[in-house]
Coordinates of C-alpha atoms in Angstrom, one line a residue:
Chain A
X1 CA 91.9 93.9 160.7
X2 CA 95.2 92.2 160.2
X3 CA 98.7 94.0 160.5
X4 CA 99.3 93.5 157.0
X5 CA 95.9 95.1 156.0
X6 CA 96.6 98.0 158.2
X7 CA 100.0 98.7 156.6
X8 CA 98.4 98.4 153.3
X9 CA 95.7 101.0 154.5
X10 CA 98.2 103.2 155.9
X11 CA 100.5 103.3 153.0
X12 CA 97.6 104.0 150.5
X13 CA 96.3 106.8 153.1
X14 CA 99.9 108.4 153.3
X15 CA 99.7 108.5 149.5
X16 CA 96.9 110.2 148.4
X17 CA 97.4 113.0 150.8
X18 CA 101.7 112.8 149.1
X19 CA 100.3 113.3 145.5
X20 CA 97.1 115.5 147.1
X21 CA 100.0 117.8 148.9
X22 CA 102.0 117.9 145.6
X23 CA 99.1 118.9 143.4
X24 CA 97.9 121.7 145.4
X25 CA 101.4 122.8 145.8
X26 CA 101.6 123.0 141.8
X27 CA 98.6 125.0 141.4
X28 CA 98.6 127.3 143.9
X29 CA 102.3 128.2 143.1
X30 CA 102.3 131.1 140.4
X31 CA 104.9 130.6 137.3
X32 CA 107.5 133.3 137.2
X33 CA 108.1 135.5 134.1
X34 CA 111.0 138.0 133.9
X35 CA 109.8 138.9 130.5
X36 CA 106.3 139.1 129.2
X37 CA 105.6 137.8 125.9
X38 CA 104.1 140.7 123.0
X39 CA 99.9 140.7 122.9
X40 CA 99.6 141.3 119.5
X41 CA 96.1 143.5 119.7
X42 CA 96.2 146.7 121.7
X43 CA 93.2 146.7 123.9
X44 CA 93.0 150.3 123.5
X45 CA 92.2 152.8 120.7
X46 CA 94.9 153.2 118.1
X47 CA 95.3 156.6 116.2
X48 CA 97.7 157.6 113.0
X49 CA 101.0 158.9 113.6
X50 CA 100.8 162.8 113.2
X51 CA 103.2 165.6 113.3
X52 CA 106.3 164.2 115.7
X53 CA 108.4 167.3 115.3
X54 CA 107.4 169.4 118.1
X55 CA 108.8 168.7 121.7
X56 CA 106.2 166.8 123.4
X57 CA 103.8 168.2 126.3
X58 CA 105.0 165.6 128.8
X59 CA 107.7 166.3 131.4
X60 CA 111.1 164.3 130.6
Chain B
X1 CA 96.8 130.1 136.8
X2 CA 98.6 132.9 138.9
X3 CA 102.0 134.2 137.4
X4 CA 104.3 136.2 139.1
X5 CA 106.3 139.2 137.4
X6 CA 110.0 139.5 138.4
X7 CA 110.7 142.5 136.8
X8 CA 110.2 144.9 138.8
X9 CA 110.9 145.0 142.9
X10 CA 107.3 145.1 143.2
X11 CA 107.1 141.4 141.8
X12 CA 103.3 141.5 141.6
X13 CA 101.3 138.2 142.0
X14 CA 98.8 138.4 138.6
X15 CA 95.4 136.7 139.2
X16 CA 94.0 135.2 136.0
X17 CA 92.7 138.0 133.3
X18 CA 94.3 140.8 135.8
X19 CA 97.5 142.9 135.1
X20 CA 100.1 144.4 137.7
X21 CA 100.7 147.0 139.5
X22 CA 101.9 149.1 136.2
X23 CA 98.4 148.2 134.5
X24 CA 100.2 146.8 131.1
X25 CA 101.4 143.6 131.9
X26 CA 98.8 140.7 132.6
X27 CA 98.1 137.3 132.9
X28 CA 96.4 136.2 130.0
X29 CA 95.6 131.7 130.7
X30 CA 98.8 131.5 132.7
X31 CA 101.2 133.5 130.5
X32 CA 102.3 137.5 131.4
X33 CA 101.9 139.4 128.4
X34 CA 102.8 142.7 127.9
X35 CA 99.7 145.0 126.4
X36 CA 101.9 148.2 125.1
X37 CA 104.8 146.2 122.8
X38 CA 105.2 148.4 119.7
X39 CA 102.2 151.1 121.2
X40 CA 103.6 153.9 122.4
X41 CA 101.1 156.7 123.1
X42 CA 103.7 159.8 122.7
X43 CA 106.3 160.3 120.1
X44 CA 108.0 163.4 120.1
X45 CA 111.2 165.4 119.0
X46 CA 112.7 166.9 122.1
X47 CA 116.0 168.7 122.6
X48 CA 118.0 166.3 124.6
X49 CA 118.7 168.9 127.6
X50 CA 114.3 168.5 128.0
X51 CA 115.0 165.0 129.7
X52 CA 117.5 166.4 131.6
X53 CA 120.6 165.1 130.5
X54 CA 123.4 168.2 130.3
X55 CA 126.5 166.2 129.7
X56 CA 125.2 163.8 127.0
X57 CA 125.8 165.1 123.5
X58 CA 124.2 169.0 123.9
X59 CA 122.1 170.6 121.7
X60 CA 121.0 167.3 120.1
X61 CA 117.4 166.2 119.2
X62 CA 116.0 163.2 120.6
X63 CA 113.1 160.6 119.3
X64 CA 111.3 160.3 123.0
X65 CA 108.9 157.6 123.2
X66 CA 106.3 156.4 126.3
X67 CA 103.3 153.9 126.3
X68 CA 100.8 154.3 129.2
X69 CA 101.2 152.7 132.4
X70 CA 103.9 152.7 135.4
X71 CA 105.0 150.6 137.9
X72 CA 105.3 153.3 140.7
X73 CA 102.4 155.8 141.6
X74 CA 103.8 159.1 143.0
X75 CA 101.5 161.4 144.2
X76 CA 102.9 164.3 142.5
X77 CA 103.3 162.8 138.9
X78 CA 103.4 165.5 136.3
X79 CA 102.5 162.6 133.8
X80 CA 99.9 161.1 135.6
X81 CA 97.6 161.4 132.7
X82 CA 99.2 158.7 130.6
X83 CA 101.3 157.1 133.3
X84 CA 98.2 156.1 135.9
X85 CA 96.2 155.1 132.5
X86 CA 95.2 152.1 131.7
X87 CA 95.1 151.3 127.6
X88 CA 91.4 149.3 127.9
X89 CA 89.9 152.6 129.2
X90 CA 90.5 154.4 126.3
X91 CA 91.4 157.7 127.4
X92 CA 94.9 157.7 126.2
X93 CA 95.6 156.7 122.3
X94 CA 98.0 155.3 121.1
X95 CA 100.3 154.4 118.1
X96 CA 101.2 151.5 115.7
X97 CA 104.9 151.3 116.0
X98 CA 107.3 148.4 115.8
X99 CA 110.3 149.0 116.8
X100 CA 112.3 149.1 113.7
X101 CA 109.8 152.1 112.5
X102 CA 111.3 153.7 116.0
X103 CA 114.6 153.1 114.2
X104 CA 113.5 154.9 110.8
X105 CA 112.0 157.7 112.5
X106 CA 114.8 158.4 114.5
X107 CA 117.3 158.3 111.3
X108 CA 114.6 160.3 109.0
X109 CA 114.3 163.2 111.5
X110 CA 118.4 163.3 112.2
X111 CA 117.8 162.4 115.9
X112 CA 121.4 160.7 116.8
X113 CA 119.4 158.9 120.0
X114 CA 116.6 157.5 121.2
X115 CA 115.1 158.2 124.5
X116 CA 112.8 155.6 126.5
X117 CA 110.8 158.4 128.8
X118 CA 107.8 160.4 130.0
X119 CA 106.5 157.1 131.7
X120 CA 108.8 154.7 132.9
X121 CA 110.7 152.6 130.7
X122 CA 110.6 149.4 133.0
X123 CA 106.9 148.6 132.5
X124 CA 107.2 148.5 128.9
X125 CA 110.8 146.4 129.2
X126 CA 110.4 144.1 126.2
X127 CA 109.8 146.9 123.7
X128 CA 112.6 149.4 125.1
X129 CA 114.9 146.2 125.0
X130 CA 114.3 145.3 121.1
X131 CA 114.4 148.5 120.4
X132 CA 117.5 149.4 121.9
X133 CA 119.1 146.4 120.5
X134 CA 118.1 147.4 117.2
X135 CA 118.8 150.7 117.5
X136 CA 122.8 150.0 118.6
X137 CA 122.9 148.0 115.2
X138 CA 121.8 151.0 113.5
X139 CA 124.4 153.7 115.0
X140 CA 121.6 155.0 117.1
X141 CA 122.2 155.9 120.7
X142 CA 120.1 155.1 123.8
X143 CA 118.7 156.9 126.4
X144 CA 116.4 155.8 129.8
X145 CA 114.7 158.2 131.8
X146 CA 113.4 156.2 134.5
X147 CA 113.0 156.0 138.3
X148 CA 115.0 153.0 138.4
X149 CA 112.9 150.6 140.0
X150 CA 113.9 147.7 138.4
X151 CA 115.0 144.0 139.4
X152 CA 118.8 143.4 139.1
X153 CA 118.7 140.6 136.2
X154 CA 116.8 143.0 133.7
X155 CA 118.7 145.7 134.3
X156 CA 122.1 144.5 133.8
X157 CA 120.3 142.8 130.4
X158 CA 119.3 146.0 129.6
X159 CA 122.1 148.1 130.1
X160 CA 124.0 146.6 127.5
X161 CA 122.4 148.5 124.8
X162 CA 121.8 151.6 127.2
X163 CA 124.1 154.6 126.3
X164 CA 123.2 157.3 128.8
X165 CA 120.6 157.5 131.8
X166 CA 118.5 160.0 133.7
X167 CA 117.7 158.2 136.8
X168 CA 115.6 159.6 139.6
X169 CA 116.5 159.4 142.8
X170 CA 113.5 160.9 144.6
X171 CA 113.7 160.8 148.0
X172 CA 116.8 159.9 150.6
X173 CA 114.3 157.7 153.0
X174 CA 112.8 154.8 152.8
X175 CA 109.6 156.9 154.1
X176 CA 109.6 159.4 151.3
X177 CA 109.6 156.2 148.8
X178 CA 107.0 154.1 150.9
X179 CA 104.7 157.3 151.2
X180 CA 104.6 159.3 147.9
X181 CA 106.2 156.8 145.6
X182 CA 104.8 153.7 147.0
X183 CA 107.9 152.0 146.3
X184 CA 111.3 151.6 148.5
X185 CA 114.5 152.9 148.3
X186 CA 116.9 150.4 147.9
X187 CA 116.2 149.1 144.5
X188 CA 116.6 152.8 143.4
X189 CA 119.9 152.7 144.8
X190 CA 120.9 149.4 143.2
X191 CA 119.8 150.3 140.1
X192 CA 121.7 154.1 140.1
X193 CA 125.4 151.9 141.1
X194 CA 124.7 148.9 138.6
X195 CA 124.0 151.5 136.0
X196 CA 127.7 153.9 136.4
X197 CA 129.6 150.8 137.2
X198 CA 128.0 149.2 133.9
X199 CA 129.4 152.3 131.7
X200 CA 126.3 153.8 131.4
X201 CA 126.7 157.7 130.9
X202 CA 124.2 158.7 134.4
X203 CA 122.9 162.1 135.4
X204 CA 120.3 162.0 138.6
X205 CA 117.4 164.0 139.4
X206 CA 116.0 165.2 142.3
X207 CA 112.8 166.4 142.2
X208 CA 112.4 168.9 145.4
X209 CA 108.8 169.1 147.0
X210 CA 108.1 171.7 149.6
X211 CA 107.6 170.1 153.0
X212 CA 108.4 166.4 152.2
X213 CA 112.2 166.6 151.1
X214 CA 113.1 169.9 150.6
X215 CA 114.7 169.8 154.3
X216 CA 118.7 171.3 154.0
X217 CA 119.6 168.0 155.8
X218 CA 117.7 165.7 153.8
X219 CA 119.5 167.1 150.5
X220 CA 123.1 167.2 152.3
X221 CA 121.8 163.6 153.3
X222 CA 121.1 162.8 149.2
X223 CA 124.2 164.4 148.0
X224 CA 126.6 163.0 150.2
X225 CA 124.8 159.5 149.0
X226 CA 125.7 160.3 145.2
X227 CA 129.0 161.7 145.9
X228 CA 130.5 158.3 147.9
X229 CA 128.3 155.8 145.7
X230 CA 128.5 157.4 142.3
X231 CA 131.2 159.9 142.4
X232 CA 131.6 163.7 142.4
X233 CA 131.7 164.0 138.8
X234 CA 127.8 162.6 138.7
X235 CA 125.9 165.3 137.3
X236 CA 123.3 166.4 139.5
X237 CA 119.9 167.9 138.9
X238 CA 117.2 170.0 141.2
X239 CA 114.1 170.4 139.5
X240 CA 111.0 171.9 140.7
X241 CA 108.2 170.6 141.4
X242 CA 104.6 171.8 140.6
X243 CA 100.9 170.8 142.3
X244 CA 99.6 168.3 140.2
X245 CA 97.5 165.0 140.2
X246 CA 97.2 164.2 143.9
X247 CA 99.4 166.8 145.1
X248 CA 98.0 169.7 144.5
X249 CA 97.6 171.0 148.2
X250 CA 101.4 171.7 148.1
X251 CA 102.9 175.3 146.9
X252 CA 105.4 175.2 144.0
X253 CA 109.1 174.4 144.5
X254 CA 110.9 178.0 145.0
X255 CA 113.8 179.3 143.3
X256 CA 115.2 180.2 146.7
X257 CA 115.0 176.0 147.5
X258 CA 116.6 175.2 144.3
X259 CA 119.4 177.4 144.4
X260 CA 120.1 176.5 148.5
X261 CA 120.1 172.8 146.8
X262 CA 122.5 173.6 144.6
X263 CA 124.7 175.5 146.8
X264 CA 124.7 172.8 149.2
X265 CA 125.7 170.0 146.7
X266 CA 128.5 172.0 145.4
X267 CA 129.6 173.0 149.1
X268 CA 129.6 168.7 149.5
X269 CA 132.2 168.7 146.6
X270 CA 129.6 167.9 143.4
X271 CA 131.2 169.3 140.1
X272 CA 128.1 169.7 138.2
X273 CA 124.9 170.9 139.7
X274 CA 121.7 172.1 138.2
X275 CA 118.6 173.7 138.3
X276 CA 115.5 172.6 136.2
X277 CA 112.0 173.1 135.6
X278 CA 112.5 177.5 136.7
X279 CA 115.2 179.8 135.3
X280 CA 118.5 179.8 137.2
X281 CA 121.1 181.5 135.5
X282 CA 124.0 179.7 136.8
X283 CA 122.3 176.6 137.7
X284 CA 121.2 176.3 134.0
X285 CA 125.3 176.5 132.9
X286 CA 128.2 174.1 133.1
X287 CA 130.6 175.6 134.4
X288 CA 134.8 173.7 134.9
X289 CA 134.9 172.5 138.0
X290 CA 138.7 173.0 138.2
X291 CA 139.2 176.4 136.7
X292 CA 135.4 177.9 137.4
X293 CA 135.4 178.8 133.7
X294 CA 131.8 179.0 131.9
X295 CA 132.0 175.8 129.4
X296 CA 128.4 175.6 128.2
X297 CA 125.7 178.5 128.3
X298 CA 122.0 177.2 128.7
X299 CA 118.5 179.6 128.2
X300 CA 115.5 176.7 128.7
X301 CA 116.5 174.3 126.9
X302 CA 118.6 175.9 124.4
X303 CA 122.4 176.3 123.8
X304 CA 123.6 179.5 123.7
X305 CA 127.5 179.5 123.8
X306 CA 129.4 175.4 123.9
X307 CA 133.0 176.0 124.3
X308 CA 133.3 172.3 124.7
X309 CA 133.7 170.5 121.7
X310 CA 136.3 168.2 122.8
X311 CA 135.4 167.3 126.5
X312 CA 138.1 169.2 127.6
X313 CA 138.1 172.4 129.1
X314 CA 139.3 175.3 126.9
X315 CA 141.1 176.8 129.6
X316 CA 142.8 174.5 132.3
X317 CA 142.5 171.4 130.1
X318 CA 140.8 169.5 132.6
X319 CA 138.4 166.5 131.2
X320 CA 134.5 166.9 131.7
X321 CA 132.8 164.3 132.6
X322 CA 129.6 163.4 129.7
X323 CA 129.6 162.1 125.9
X324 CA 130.6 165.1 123.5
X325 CA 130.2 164.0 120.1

């Protein structure tokens, strides 16, 4: 193998693992949120408003 | 994708299809979403002096909202039936209710103020934040009870719209926090300073649990805390506590306890102490801390005698701390 081919080698080697490194860095970091955005559906079970006037059962 | 929530202290890491610690807010392909916007699972009428807030507009009624969820999980919750829920099991229902319905609720049933409570206010952030924006357009005041566990960015976003505050301040160690709360001290801290210095009316409560921080020094330790950090004028609350969820191998609070609380936070130079959650005659009153004059008369929850329309006191003149009209 010549020098120049071993440069060449060595360059293309050192640059896969660069953009390899950087890739896995970008998906295995989460994205930050401060605030969530609104899921329109509730996953839960809805029920009609009713009778509001009465202090309510829970402390606070 | 995994997300990360920096709202709370807790700053959970979300796997895909998973939510946080609090159980509302998830990672749904790589975005956090928040499950309980406009779904609040309690709406009630409540006197204000239920949540406990003494010095904030007495005798008034309150709209009080929570959804489910929570971002800490004491072991003593007295709401652990809709606070430790989570919405997809279906146990706890809730309602449809934007936030400008919040708004025309509150004005239909003559509530002057809106209260963000039973749960904690932090978890559902987005809809206590529209809806306290809103509600400040609409002449209608604002009012967290919370444990205060909170990242410093939201909070001060918050507080903006935020006219009065019941924050908890559980626990004087970092132990108490880490082992009933699972949560830390310091945020709660944070959060109680950035709050007063923000303008924010504030009253604390101390919920007092035999055997864990009912200890005389623990509460000197606590009141001495408020008094440097928030001043003496705070108003200060001792409520008792009662054996529920996974506490219930612990004997209710006694009145004895209370009262020594109270009698040691007043002997540390607090102006306004009280009792909650039993019947104490004088730790249910407001009394003038310059003149010892009797300014507001409580029974429960109700008003008997306010001699305080003005904030001043009737007899010495001297200014009570609170929001009177």
């Amino acid at each position: 193998m010549t020098r120049r081919k071993f440069i060449r080698r060595l360059i293309g080697a050192g640059s896969t693992i660069v953009v390899g490194a950087s890739w896995l860095i970008t998906k295995a970091s989460p994205r930050r949120f401060l605030r969530a955005v609104r899921l329109k559906k509730y996953p839960g079970p809805l029920r009609p408003l009713g009778d509001i006037s009465k202090p309510s059962k829970w402390s606070g | 994708m995994k997300v990360q929530c920096e709202l709370c202290p807790k700053e959970c890491l979300i796997e895909p299809g998973q939510s946080g610690e609090c159980r509302v807010r998830i990672n749904l392909d790589g975005v956090l979403r928040t499950v309980v916007y406009g779904y609040p699972c309690s709406i009630n009428i409540d006197p204000v002096e239920k949540k406990p807030l003494y010095h904030f507009l007495p005798g008034s009624s309150i709209l009080s909202i929570a959804t489910v969820g929570c971002n800490l999980h004491c072991k003593n919750c007295q709401n652990w039936e809709i606070s430790q829920a989570n919405p997809e099991d279906g146990n706890v229902a809730a309602y449809f209710c934007p936030p400008e319905k919040l708004i025309s609720l509150a004005k239909t049933n003559r509530c002057s103020s809106l209260a963000y409570t039973y749960t904690d206010p932090v978890i559902y952030y987005e809809y206590t934040y529209d809806t306290s924006k809103l509600a400040k357009e609409n002449r209608v005041r604002n009012v967290l009870v919370t444990a205060g566990y909170i990242n410093e960015q939201p909070w001060k976003q918050l507080l903006q719209y935020i006219d009065a505050a019941n924050i908890d301040l559980k626990g004087i160690t970092e132990d108490f926090y880490r082992d009933v709360c699972s949560a830390t001290l310091k945020p709660v801290q944070q959060a109680l300073v950035l709050a007063k210095a923000c303008g924010v009316h504030v009253e604390v409560t101390n919920l007092v649990i035999p055997t864990l921080n009912d200890d005389p020094e623990d509460i000197r330790q606590l009141v001495r805390w408020v008094k440097v950090n928030m001043g003496g004028e705070t108003p200060l609350h001792f409520s008792g506590f009662f054996p529920r969820y996974k506490m219930r191998n612990l004997p209710p609070t006694s009145l004895k306890t209370l009262e020594t609380a109270r009698e040691i936070a007043i002997s540390e130079g607090m102006d306004y102490v009280y009792v909650g959650n039993l019947q104490s005659k004088e730790g249910s009153n407001t009394y003038c801390p310059g003149c010892k004059s009797l300014l507001i008369e409580r029974s429960g929850y109700t008003i008997l005698k306010n001699r305080l329309g003005s904030g001043y006191c009737p007899n010495c003149g001297k200014e009570i701390y609170g929001v009177w009209r």
